mmCIF file of C-alpha atoms in Angstrom:
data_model
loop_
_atom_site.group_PDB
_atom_site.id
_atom_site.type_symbol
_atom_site.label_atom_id
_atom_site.label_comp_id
_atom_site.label_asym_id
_atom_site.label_seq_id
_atom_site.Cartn_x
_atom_site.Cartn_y
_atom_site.Cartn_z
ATOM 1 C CA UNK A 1 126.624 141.484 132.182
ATOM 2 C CA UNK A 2 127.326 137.808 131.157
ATOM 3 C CA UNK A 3 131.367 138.622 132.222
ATOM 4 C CA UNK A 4 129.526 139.384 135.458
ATOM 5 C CA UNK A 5 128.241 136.450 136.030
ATOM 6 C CA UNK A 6 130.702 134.221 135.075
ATOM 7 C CA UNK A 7 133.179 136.230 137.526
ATOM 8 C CA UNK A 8 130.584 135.772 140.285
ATOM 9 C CA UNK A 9 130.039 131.997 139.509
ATOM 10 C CA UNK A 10 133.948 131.889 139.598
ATOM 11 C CA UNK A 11 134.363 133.678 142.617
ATOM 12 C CA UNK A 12 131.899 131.237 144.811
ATOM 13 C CA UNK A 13 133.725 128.698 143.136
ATOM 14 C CA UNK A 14 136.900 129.386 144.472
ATOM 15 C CA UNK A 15 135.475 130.225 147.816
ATOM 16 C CA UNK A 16 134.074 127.282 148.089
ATOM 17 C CA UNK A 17 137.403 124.994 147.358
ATOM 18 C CA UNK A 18 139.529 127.745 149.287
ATOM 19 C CA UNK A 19 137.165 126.800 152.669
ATOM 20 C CA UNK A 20 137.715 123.144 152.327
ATOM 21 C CA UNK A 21 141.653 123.753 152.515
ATOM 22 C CA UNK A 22 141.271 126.610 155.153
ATOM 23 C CA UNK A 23 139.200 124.369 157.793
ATOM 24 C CA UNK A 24 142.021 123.007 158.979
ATOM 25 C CA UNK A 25 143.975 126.296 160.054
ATOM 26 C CA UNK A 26 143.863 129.466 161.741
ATOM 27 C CA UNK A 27 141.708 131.526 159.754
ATOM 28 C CA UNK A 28 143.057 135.119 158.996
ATOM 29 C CA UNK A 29 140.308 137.647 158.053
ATOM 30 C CA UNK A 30 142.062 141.403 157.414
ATOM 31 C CA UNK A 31 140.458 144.594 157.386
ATOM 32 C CA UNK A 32 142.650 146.676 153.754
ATOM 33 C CA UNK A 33 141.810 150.273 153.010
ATOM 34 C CA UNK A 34 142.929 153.814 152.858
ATOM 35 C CA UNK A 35 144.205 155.899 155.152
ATOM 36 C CA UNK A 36 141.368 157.037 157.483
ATOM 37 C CA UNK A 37 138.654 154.508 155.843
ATOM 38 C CA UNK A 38 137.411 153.337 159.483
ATOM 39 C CA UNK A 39 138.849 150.048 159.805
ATOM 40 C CA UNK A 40 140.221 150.283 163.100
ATOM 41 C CA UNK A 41 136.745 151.604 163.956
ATOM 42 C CA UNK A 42 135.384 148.811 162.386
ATOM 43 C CA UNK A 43 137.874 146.474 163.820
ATOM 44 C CA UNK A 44 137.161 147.601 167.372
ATOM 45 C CA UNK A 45 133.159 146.985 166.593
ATOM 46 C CA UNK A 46 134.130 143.735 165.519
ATOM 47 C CA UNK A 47 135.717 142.756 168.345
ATOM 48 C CA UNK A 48 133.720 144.245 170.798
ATOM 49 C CA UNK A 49 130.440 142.091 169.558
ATOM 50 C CA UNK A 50 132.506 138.750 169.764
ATOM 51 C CA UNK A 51 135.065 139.561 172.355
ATOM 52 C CA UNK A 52 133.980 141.794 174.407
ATOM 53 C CA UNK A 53 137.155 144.123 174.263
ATOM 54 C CA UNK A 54 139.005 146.944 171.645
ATOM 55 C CA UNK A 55 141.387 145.811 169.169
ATOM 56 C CA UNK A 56 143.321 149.617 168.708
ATOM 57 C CA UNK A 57 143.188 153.196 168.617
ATOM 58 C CA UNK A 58 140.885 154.733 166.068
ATOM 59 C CA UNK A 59 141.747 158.571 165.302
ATOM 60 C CA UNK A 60 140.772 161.159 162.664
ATOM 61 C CA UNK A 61 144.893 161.738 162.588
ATOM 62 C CA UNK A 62 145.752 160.142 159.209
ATOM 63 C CA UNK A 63 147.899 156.537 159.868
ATOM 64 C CA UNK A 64 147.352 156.591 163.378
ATOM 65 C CA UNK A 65 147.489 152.598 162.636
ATOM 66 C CA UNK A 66 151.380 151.959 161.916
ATOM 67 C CA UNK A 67 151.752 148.298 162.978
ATOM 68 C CA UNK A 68 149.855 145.133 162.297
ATOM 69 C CA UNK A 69 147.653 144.474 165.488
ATOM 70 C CA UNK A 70 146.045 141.011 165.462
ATOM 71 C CA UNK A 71 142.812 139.953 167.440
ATOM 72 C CA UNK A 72 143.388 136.228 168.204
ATOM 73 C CA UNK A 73 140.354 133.814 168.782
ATOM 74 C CA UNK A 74 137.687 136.150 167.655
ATOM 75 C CA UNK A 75 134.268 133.331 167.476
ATOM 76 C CA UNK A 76 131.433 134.854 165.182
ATOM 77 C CA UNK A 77 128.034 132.769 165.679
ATOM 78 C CA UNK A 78 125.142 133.652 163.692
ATOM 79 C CA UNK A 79 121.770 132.082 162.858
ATOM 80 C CA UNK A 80 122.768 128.307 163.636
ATOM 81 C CA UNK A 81 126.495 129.491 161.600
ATOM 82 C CA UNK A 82 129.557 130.013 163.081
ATOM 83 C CA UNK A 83 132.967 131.187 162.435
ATOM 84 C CA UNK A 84 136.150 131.444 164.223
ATOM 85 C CA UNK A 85 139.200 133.406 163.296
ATOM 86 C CA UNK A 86 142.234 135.983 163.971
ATOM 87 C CA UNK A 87 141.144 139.430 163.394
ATOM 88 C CA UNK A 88 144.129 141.496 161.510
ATOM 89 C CA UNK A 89 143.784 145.404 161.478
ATOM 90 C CA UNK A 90 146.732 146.375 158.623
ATOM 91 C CA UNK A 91 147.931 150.121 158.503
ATOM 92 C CA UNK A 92 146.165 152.392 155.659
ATOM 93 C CA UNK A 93 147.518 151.906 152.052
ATOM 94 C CA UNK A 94 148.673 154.968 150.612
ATOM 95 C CA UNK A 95 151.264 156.095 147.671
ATOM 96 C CA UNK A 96 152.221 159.703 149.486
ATOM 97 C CA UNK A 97 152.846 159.928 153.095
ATOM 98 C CA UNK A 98 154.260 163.317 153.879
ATOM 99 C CA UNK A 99 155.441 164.602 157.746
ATOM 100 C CA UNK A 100 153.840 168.052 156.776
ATOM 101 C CA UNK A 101 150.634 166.597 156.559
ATOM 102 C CA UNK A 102 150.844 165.359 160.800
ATOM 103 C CA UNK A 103 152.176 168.846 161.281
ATOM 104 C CA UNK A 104 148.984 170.111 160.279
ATOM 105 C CA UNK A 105 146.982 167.892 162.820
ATOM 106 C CA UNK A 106 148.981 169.607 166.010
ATOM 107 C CA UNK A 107 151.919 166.896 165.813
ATOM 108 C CA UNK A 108 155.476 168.308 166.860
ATOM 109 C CA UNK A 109 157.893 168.322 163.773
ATOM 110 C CA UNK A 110 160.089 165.811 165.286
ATOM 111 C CA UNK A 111 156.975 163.541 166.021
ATOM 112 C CA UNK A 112 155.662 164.408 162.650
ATOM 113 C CA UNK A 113 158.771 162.894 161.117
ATOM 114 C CA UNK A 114 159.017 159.912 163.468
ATOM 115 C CA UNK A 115 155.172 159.389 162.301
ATOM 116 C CA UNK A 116 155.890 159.653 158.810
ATOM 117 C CA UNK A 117 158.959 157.299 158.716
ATOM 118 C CA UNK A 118 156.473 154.176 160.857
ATOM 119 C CA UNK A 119 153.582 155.335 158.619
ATOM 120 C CA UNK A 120 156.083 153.997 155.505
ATOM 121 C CA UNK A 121 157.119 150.615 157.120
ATOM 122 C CA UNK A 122 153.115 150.425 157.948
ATOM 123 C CA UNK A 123 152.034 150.358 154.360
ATOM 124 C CA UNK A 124 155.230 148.194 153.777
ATOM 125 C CA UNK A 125 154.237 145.485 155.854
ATOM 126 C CA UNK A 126 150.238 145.937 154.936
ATOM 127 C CA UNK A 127 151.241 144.705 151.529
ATOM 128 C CA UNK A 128 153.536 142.166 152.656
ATOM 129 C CA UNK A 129 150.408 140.541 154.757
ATOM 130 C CA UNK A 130 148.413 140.373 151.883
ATOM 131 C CA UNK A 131 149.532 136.960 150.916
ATOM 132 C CA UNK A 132 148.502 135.531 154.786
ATOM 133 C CA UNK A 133 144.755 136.228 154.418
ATOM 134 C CA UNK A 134 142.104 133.937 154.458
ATOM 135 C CA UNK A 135 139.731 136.964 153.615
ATOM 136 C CA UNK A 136 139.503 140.613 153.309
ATOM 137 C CA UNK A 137 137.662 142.806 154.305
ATOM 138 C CA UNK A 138 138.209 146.067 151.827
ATOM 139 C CA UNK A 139 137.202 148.846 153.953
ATOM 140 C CA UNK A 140 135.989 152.357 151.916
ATOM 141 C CA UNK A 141 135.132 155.508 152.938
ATOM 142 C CA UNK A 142 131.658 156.097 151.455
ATOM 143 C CA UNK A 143 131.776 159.730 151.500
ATOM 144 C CA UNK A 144 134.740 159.823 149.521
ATOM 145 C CA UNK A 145 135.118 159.011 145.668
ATOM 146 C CA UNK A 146 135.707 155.550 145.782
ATOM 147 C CA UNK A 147 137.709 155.618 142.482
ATOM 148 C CA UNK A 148 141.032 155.713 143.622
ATOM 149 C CA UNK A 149 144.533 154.122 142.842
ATOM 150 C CA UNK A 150 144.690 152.140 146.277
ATOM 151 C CA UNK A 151 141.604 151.027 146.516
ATOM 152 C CA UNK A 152 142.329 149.958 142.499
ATOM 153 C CA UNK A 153 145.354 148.393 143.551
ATOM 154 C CA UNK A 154 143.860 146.618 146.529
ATOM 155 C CA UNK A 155 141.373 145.007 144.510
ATOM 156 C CA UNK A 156 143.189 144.262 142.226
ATOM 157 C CA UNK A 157 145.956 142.127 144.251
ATOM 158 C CA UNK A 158 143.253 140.244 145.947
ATOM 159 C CA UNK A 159 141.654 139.739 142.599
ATOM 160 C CA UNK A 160 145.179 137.775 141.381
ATOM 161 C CA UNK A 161 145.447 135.959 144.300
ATOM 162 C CA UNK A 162 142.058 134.996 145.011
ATOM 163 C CA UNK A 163 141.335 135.867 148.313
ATOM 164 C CA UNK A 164 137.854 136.090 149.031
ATOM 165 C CA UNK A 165 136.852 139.709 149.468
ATOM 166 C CA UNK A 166 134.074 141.911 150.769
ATOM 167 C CA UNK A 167 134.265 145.533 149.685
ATOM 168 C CA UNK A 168 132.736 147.315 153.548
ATOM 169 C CA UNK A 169 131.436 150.849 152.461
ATOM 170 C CA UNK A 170 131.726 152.226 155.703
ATOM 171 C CA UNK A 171 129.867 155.709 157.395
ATOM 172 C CA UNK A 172 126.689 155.440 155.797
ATOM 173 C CA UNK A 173 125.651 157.256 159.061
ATOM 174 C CA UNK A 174 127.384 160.431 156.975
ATOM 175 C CA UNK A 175 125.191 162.830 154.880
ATOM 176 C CA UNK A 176 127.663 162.504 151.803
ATOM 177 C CA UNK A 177 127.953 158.944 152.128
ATOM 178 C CA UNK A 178 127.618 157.222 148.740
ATOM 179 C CA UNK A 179 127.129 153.225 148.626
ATOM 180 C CA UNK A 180 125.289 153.425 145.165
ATOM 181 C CA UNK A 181 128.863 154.598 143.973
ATOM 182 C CA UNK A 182 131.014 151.627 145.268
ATOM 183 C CA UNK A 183 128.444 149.145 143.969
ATOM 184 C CA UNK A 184 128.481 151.309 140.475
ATOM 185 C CA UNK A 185 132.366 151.656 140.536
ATOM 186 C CA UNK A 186 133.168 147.923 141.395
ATOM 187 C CA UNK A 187 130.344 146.163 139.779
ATOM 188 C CA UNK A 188 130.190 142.153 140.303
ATOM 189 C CA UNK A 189 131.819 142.744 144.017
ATOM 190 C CA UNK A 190 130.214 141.921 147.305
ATOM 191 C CA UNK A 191 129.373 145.846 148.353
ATOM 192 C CA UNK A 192 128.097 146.209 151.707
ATOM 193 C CA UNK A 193 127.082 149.538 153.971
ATOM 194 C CA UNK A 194 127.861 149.932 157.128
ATOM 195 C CA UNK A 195 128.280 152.655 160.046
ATOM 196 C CA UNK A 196 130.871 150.740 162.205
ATOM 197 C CA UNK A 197 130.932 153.950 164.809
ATOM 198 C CA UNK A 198 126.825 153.391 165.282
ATOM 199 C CA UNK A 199 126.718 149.615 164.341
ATOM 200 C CA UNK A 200 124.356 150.618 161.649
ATOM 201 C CA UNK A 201 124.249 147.295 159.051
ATOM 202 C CA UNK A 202 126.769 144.757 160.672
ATOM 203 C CA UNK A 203 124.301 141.653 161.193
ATOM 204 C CA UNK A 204 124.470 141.780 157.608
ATOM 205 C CA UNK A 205 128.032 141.905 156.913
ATOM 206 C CA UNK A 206 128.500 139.186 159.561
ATOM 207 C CA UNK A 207 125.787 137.156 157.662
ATOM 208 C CA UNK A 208 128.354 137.707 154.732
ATOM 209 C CA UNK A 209 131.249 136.874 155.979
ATOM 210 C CA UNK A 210 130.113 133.811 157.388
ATOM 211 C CA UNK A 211 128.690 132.820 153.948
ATOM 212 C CA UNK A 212 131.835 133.795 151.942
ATOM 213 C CA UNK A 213 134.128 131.486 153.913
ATOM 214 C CA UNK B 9 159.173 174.216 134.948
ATOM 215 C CA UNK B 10 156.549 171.617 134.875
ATOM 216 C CA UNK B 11 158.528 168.117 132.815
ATOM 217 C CA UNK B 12 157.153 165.262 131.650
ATOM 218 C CA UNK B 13 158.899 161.762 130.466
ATOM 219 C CA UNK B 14 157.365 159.193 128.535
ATOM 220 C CA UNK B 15 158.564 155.574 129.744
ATOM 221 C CA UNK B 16 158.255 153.076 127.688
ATOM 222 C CA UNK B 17 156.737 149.939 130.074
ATOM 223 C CA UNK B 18 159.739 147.453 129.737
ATOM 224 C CA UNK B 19 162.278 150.095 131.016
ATOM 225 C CA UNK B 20 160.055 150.542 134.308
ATOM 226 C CA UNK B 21 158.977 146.931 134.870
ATOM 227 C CA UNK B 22 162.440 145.960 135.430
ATOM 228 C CA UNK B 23 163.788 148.842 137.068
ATOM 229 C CA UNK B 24 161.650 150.807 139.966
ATOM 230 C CA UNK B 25 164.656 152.691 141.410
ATOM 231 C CA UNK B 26 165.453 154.555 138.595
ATOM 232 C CA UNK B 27 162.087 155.468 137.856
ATOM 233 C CA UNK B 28 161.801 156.828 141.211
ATOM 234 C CA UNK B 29 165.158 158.903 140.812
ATOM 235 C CA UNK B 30 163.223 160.639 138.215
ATOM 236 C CA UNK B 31 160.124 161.556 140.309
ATOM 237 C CA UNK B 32 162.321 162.102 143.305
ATOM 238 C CA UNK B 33 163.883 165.332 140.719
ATOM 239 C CA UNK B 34 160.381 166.410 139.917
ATOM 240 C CA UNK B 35 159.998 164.583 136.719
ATOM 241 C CA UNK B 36 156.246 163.169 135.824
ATOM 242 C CA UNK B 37 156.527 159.469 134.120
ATOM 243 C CA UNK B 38 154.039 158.283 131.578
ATOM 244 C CA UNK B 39 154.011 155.073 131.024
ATOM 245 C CA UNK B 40 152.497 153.037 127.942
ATOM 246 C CA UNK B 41 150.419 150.300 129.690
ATOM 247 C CA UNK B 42 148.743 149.889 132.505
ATOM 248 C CA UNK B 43 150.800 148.337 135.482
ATOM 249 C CA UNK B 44 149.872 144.922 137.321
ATOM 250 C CA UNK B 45 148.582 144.778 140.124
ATOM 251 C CA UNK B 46 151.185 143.340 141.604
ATOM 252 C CA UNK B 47 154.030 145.637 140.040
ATOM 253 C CA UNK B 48 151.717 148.467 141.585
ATOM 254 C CA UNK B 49 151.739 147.259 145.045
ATOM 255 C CA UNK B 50 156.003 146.304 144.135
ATOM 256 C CA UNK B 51 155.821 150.374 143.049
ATOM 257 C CA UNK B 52 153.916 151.927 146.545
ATOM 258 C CA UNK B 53 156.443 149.466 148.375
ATOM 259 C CA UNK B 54 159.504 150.899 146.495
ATOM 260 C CA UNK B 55 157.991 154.207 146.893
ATOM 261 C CA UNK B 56 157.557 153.802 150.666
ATOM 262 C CA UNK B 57 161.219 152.799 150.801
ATOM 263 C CA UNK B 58 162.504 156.175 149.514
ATOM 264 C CA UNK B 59 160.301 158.598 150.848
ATOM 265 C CA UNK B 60 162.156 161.024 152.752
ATOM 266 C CA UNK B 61 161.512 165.023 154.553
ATOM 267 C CA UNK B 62 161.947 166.063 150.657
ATOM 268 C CA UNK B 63 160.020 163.390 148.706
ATOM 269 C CA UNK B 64 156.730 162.503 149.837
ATOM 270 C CA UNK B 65 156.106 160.196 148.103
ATOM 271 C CA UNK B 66 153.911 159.498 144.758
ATOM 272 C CA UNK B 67 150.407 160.075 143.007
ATOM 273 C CA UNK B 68 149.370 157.777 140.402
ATOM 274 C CA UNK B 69 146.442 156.818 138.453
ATOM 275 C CA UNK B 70 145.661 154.591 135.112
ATOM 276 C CA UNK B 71 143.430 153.636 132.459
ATOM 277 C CA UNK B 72 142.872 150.116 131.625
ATOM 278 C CA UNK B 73 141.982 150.094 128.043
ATOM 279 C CA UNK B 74 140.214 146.843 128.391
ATOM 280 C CA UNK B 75 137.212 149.093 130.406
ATOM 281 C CA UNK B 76 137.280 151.333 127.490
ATOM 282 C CA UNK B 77 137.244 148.686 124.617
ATOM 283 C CA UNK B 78 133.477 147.287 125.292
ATOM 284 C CA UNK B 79 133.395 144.528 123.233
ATOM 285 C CA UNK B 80 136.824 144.220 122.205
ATOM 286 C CA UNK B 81 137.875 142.413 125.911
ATOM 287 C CA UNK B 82 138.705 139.772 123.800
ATOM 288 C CA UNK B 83 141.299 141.750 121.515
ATOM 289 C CA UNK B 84 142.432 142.988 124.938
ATOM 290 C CA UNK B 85 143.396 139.984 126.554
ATOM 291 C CA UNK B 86 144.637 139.113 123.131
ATOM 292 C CA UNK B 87 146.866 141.550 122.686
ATOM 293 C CA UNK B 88 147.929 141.052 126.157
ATOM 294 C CA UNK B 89 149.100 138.060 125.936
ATOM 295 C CA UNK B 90 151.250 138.098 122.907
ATOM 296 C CA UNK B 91 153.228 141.611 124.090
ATOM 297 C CA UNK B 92 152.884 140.261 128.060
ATOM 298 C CA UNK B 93 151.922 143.873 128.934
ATOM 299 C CA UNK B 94 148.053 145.003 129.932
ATOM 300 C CA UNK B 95 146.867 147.899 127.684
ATOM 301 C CA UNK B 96 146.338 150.936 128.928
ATOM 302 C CA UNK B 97 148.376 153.826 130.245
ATOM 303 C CA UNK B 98 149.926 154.744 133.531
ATOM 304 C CA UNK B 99 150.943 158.156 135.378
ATOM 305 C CA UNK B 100 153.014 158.777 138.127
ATOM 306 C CA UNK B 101 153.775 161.802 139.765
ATOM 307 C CA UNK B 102 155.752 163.183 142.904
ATOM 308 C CA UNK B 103 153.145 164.014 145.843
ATOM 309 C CA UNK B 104 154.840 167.176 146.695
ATOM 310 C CA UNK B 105 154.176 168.219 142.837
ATOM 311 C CA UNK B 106 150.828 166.753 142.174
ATOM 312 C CA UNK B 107 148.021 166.922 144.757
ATOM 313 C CA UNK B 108 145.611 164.562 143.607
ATOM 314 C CA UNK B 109 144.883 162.214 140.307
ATOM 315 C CA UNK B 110 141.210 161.542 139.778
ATOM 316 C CA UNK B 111 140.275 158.917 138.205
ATOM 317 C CA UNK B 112 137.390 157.922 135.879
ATOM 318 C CA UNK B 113 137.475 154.752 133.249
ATOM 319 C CA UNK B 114 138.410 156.818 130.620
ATOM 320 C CA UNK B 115 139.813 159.529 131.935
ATOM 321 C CA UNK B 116 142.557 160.921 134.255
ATOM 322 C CA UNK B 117 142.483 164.387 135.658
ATOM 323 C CA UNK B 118 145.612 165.709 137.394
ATOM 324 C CA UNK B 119 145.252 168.978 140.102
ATOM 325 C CA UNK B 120 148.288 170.581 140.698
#
């Protein structure tokens, strides 16, 4: 409980001195998850409440995100606040990415393997990112257990390099969805539900994000 | 035939590819701490780098023994720093072999 604390008092610590530093730049704010998590989806609602206009395709085909696709100029103002930054959608993080698996989902073999072999460079270059970001937005599935190596490993990297992080449980609009289980799996982190698809909860997680940089 | 290698840390930490040789033939690694966070995003990078149509690619899942400790943290980070390895334990396995790790604090449940 009292690590807790002191992690939290840490965290707004560094938050605070990161901002000073970060007024004076382009602000990067990315959207990290798992395959299939929602953050295009959430990256498109984003976008469309401060710009009007899509970032990317969202699919239920696992990586249909396989490059880096930035939003530039994206202004967030809330309750007298205000924020402006460059949106970053990153590919799904995943440790298996197999061309079988797109053959499954209608994909020709010879797309499948084309799929599989930008699916790999995706991650790659996800990971590279990482050390450009201002903040992150960590981007679960709710419905599915939350415990996993990537999102481990995601946490875990912004952890060590101190990048400001909020941990988005996304499609609470889902009967199986779970929030209770984030919060209880990654206690002392900034957990927040939202459906990005219905807009269900994303006042709040602006109200966040404007408060966490 | 299902086999199973126990790595000591030092020998992986300093040497991905042949690690990944191993799971490339089938093999499942065990290793005796729990990986960075960085070497574990160095690991999926490595990983992504050699999958091919036969090798899909990895599972993996750990225990960090300072979650399991309770109120020895402070042996934990202790112990960490004099050996300059994190306690715990590590398992990797190839995708095509192992379909899923689940993971718990304490525990680590492989489905074939």
């Amino acid at each position: 409980m009292v690590l807790r604390h002191i992690r939290k008092v840490k965290n707004s610590f560094s938050s605070l001195v990161m901002s000073i530093f970060r007024k004076r730049k382009n602000l990067k704010i990315g959207l990290y998850g798992p395959v299939n998590s929602g953050k295009t989806t959430l990256a498109n609602k984003i976008c469309m409440d401060w710009l009007g206009e899509e970032l990317g395709v969202a699919s239920v085909v696992p990586h249909e995100t396989r490059e880096i696709q930035i939003k530039e100029k994206v202004t967030m103002k809330l309750d007298g606040k205000s924020l402006a930054f460059n949106l970053v959608d990153t590919p799904g993080i995943a440790t298996r990415i197999d061309f079988e698996d797109f053959i499954k989902h209608g994909i020709s073999e010879e797309d499948a393997k084309q799929r599989a072999k930008e699916a790999t460079r995706g991650v790659i270059e996800s990971i590279k990112w990482l050390n450009d970001m201002d903040m992150v937005l960590v981007v679960m599935d709710s419905t599915r257990n939350p415990m996993s190596q990537v999102n481990i490993t995601i946490l875990g990297n912004l952890d060590a390099r101190k990048i400001p992080f909020i941990i988005v449980s996304n499609k609470i609009d889902l009967k199986k969805s779970d929030t209770t289980k984030i919060r209880n799996s990654f206690p002392g982190y900034d957990v927040i539900g939202v459906s990005a698809r219905n807009g269900d909860m994303m006042k709040e997680l602006y109200r966040m994000m404007l408060n966490g940089l | 035939m299902m086999r199973i290698k126990f790595v000591p840390y030092e020998k992986l930490k300093n040497n991905h590819a042949a690690v990944l040789e191993e799971l490339k033939e089938g093999m499942i690694i065990v290793v005796d701490a729990k990986l960075s966070p960085k070497e574990e995003a160095e690991l999926i990078q490595e990983t992504m780098r050699a999958i091919n149509q036969r090798f899909a690619g990895i599972e993996l899942g750990s225990i960090d023994f300072a979650h399991v400790d309770g109120g020895w943290k402070f042996r934990s980070a202790l112990t960490e720093k004099i050996s300059g390895k994190k306690r715990g334990i590590t398992l990797i396995g190839p995708a095509k072999l192992i379909r899923k790790i689940e993971q718990k604090p304490e525990e680590l449940m492989l489905y074939f």
